Short mmCIF file of C-alpha atoms in Angstrom, two decimals:
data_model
loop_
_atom_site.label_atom_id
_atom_site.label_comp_id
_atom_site.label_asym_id
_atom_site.label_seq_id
_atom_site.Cartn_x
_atom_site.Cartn_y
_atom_site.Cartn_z
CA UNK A 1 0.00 0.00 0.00
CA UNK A 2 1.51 3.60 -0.82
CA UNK A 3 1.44 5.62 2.24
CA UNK A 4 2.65 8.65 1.11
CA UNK A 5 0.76 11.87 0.95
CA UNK A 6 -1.12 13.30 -2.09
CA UNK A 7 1.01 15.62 -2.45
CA UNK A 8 3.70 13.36 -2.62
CA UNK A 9 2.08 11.81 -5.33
CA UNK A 10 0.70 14.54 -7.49
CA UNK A 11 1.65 15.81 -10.81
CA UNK A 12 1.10 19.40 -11.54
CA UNK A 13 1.57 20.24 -15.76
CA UNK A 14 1.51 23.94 -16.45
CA UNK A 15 1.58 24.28 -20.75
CA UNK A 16 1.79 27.49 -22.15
CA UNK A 17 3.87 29.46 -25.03
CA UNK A 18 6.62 31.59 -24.47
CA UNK A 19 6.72 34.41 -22.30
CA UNK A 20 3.58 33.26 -20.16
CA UNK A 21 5.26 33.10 -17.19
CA UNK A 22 5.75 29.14 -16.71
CA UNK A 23 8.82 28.81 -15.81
CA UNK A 24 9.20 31.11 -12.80
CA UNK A 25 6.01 29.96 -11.70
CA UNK A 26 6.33 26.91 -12.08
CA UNK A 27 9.75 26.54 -10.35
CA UNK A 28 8.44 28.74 -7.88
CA UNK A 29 5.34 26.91 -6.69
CA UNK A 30 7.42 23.43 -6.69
CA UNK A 31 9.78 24.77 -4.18
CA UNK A 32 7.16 26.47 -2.29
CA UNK A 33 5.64 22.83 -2.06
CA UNK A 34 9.12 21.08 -1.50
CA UNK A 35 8.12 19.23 -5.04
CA UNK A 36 10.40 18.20 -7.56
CA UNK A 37 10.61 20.30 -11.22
CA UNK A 38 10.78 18.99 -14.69
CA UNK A 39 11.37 21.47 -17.44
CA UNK A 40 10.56 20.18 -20.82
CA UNK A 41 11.40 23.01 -23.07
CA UNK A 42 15.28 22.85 -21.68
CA UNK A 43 15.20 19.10 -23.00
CA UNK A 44 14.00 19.91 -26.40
CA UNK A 45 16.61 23.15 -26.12
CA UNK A 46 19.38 20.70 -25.41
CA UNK A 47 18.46 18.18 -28.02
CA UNK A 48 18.31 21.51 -30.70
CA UNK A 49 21.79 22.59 -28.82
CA UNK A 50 23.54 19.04 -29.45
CA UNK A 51 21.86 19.22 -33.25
CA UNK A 52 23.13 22.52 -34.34
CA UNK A 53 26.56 21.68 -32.84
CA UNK A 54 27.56 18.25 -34.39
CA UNK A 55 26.29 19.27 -37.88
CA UNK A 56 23.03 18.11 -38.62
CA UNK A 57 20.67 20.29 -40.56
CA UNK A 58 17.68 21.02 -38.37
CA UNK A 59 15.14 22.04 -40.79
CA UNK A 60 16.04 18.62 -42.22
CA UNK A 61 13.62 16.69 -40.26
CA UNK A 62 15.03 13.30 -41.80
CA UNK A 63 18.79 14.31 -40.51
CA UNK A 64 17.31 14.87 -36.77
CA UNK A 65 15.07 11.94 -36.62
CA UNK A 66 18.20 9.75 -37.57
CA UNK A 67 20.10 11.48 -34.85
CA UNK A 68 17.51 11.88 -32.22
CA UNK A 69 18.76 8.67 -30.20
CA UNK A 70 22.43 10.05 -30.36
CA UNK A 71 22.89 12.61 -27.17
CA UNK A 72 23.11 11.72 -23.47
CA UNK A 73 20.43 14.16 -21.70
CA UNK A 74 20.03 14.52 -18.45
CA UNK A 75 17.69 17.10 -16.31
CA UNK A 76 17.96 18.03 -12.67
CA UNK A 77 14.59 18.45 -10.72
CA UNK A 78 16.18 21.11 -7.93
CA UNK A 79 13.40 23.79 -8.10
CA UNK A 80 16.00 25.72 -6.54
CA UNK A 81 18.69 24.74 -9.77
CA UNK A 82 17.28 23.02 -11.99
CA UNK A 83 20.41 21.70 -14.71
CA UNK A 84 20.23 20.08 -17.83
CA UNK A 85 23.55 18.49 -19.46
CA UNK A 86 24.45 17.06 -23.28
CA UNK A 87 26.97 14.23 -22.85
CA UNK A 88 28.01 15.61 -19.66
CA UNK A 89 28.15 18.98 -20.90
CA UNK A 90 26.21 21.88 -18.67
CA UNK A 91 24.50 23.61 -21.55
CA UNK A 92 22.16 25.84 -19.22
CA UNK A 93 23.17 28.80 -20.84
CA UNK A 94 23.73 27.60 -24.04
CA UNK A 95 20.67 27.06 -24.83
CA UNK A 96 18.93 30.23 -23.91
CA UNK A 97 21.05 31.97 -27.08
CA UNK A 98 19.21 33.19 -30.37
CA UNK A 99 20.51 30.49 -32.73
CA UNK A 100 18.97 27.30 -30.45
CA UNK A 101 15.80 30.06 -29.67
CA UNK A 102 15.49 30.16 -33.65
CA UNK A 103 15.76 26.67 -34.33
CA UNK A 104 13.82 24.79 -31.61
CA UNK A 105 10.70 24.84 -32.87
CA UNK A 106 11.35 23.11 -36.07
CA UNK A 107 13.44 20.26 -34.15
CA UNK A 108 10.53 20.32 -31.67
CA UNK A 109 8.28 18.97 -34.30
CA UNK A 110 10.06 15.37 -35.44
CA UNK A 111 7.95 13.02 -34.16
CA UNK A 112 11.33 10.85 -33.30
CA UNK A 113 12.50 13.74 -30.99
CA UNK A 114 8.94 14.08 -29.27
CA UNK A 115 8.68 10.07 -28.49
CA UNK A 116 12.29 9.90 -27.22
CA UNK A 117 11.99 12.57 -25.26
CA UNK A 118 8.70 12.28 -23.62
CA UNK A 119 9.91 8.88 -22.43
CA UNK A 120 12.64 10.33 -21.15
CA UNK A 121 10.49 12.83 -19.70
CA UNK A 122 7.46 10.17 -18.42
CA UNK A 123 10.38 8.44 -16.79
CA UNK A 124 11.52 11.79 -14.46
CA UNK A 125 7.71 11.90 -13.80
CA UNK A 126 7.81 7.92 -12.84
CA UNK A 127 5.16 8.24 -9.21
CA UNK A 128 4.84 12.41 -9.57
CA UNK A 129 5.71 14.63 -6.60
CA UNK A 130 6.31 17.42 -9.26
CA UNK A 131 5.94 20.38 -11.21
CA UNK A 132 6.37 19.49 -15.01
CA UNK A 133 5.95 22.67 -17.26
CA UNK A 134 6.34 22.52 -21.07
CA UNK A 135 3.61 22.81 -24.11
CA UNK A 136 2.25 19.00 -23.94
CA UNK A 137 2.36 17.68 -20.42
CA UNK A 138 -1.06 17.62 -19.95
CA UNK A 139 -2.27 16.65 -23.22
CA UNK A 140 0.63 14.02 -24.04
CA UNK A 141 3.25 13.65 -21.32
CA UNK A 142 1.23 13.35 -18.51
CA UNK A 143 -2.42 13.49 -19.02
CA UNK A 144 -3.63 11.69 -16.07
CA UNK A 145 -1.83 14.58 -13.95
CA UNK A 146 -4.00 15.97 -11.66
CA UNK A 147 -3.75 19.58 -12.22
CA UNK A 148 -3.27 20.56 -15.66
CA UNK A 149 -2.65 24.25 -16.07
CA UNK A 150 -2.53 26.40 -19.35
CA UNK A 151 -0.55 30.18 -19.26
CA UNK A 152 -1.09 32.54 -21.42
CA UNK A 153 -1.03 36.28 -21.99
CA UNK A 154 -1.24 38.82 -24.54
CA UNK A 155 1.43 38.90 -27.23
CA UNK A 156 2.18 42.67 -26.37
CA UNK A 157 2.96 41.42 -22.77
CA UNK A 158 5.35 38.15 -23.09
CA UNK A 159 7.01 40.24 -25.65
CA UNK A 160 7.44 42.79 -22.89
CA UNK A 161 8.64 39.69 -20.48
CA UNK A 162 11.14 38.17 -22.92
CA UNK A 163 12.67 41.79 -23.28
CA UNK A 164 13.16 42.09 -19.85
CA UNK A 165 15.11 38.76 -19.71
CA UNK A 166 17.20 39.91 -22.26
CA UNK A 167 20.85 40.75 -22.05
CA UNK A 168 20.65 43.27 -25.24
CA UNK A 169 18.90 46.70 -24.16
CA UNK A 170 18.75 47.10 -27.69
CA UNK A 171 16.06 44.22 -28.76
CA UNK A 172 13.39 45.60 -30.43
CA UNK A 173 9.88 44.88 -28.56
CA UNK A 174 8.66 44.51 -31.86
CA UNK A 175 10.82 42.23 -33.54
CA UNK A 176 10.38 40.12 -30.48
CA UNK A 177 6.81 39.86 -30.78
CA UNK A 178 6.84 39.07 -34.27
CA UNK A 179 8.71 35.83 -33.06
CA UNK A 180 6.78 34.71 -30.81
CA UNK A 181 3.92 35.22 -32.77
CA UNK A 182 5.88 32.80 -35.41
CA UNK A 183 6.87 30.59 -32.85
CA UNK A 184 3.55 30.00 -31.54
CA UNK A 185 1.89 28.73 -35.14
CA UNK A 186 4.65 26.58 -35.45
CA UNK A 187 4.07 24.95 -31.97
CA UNK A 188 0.18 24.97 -32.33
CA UNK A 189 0.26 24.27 -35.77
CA UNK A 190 2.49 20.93 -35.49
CA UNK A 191 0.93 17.63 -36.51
CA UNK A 192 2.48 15.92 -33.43
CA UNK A 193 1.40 17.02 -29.76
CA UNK A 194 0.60 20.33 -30.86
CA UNK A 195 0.12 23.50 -28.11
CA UNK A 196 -2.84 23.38 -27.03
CA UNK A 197 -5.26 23.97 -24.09
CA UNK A 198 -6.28 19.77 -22.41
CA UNK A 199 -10.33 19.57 -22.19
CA UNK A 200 -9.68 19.47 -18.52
CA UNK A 201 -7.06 22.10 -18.23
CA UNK A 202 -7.35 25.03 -16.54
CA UNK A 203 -6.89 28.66 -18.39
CA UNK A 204 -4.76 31.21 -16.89
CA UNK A 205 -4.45 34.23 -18.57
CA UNK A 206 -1.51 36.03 -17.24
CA UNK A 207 -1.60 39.20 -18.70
CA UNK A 208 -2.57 41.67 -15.86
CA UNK A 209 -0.76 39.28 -13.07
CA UNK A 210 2.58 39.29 -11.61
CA UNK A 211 4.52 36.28 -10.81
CA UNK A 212 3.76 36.61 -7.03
CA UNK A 213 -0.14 36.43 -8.17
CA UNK A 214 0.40 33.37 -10.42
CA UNK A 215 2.10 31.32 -7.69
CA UNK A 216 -0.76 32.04 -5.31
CA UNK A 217 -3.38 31.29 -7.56
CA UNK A 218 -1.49 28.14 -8.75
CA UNK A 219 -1.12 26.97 -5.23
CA UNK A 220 -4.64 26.85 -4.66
CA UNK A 221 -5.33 25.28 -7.63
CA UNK A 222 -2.89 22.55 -6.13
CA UNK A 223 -4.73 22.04 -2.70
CA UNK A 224 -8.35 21.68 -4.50
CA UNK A 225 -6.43 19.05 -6.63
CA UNK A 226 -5.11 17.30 -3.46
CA UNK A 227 -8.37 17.52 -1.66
CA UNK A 228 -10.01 16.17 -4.30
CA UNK A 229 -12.35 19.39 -5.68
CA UNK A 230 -12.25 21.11 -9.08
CA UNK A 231 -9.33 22.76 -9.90
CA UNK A 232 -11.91 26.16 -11.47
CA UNK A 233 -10.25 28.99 -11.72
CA UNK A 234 -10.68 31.54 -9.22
CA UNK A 235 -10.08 35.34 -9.14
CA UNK A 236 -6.40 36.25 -9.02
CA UNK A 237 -5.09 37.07 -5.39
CA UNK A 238 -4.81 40.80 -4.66
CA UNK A 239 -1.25 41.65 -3.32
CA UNK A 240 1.47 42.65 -6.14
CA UNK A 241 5.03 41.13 -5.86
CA UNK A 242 7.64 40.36 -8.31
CA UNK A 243 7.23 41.61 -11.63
CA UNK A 244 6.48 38.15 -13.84
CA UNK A 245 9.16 36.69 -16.28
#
């Protein structure tokens, strides 16, 4: 018999497209809740990473499907610092740079890339006690979890957030709405596990809410799901608090 907790047990899946906010939240509200964290997007970051560094052509979806079993991934769970290494290389930073931001999407979409890495990812999950964020967890990954959230906001304000995150003062607001606008028809318009909201996910538009607001309204959502009652969304907590990234 399993005598741990609920909590213990649960999975949380926040999906959402860039700039919504999910991974500050959802590192934020797995430490809060001494949970493990999974993010997904890093793994398909790495696997673009490995791709654009050993010469295979990534808009050449035959070339990455024959070399999608090649690299040696492996993803930390520390809410608190969270890694993610390419044959035992710490590509954390890495893959945060323009050239893997520009190609990711389009390696994102080979169905060979999506089934090893959603193993790979399944097998993190294995009894839950986490947070898993990414833009299929609770349709594909994991979608018995038992919170399934979905982020969003307005273009005008992830654009804003990704800005802010940037180390160039000179990045146009503009130019970085216009690709994440791109980005998000390529990730909702995929054939395999598209982006998209799970029948029994929960909406969370993120727009007028600061990161500080998210986590508290995510946290409740989390003890309705461990005591069993709907996770509906409720009206976002009133305090500000840190600006969301």
């Amino acid at each position: 018999m399993d005598t741990r907790t609920p909590l213990a047990t649960i999975v949380v899946a926040v999906d959402g497209p860039s700039g919504s906010g999910k991974s500050s939240v959802s590192r934020e509200v797995a430490r809060r809740l001494g949970l493990r964290y999974l993010d997904t997007g890093a793994m398909y970051r790495a696997m673009t990473w490995w791709m654009l560094h050993n010469g295979v052509e990534v808009t050449d979806a035959v070339a990455v499907a024959a070399a999608a079993d090649k690299p040696e991934l492996v993803s930390g769970t520390d809410p608190s610092g969270p890694t993610i290494t390419v044959d035992g290389i710490d590509v954390a930073g890495p893959i945060r740079g323009p050239e893997v931001t520009g190609s990711v999407s389009a390696v994102s979409a080979v169905p060979e890339v999506r089934t090893r890495l959603v193993a790979m990812q399944r097998a993190v999950i294995g009894s839950g006690g986490i947070v898993v964020e990414g833009r299929d967890i609770g349709t594909v990954v994991a979608p018995d979890a038992a919170l399934k959230v979905y982020l969003t906001a307005s273009e005008a304000a992830r654009a804003a957030r990704r800005n802010a995150e940037s180390d160039d003062p000179a990045t146009d607001v503009n130019a970085t709405q216009a690709d994440l606008a791109r980005r998000d028809a390529l990730d909702s318009g995929r054939a395999t596990a598209p982006l998209t909201l799970a029948a029994d996910g929960v909406l969370v538009d993120t727009t007028e809410m600061d990161r500080d607001q998210v986590v508290e309204h995510l946290l409740g959502l989390v003890a309705r799901a461990v005591d069993g009652g709907s996770a509906v969304a409720a009206g976002a907590p009133e305090p500000a608090g840190e600006a969301l990234r």
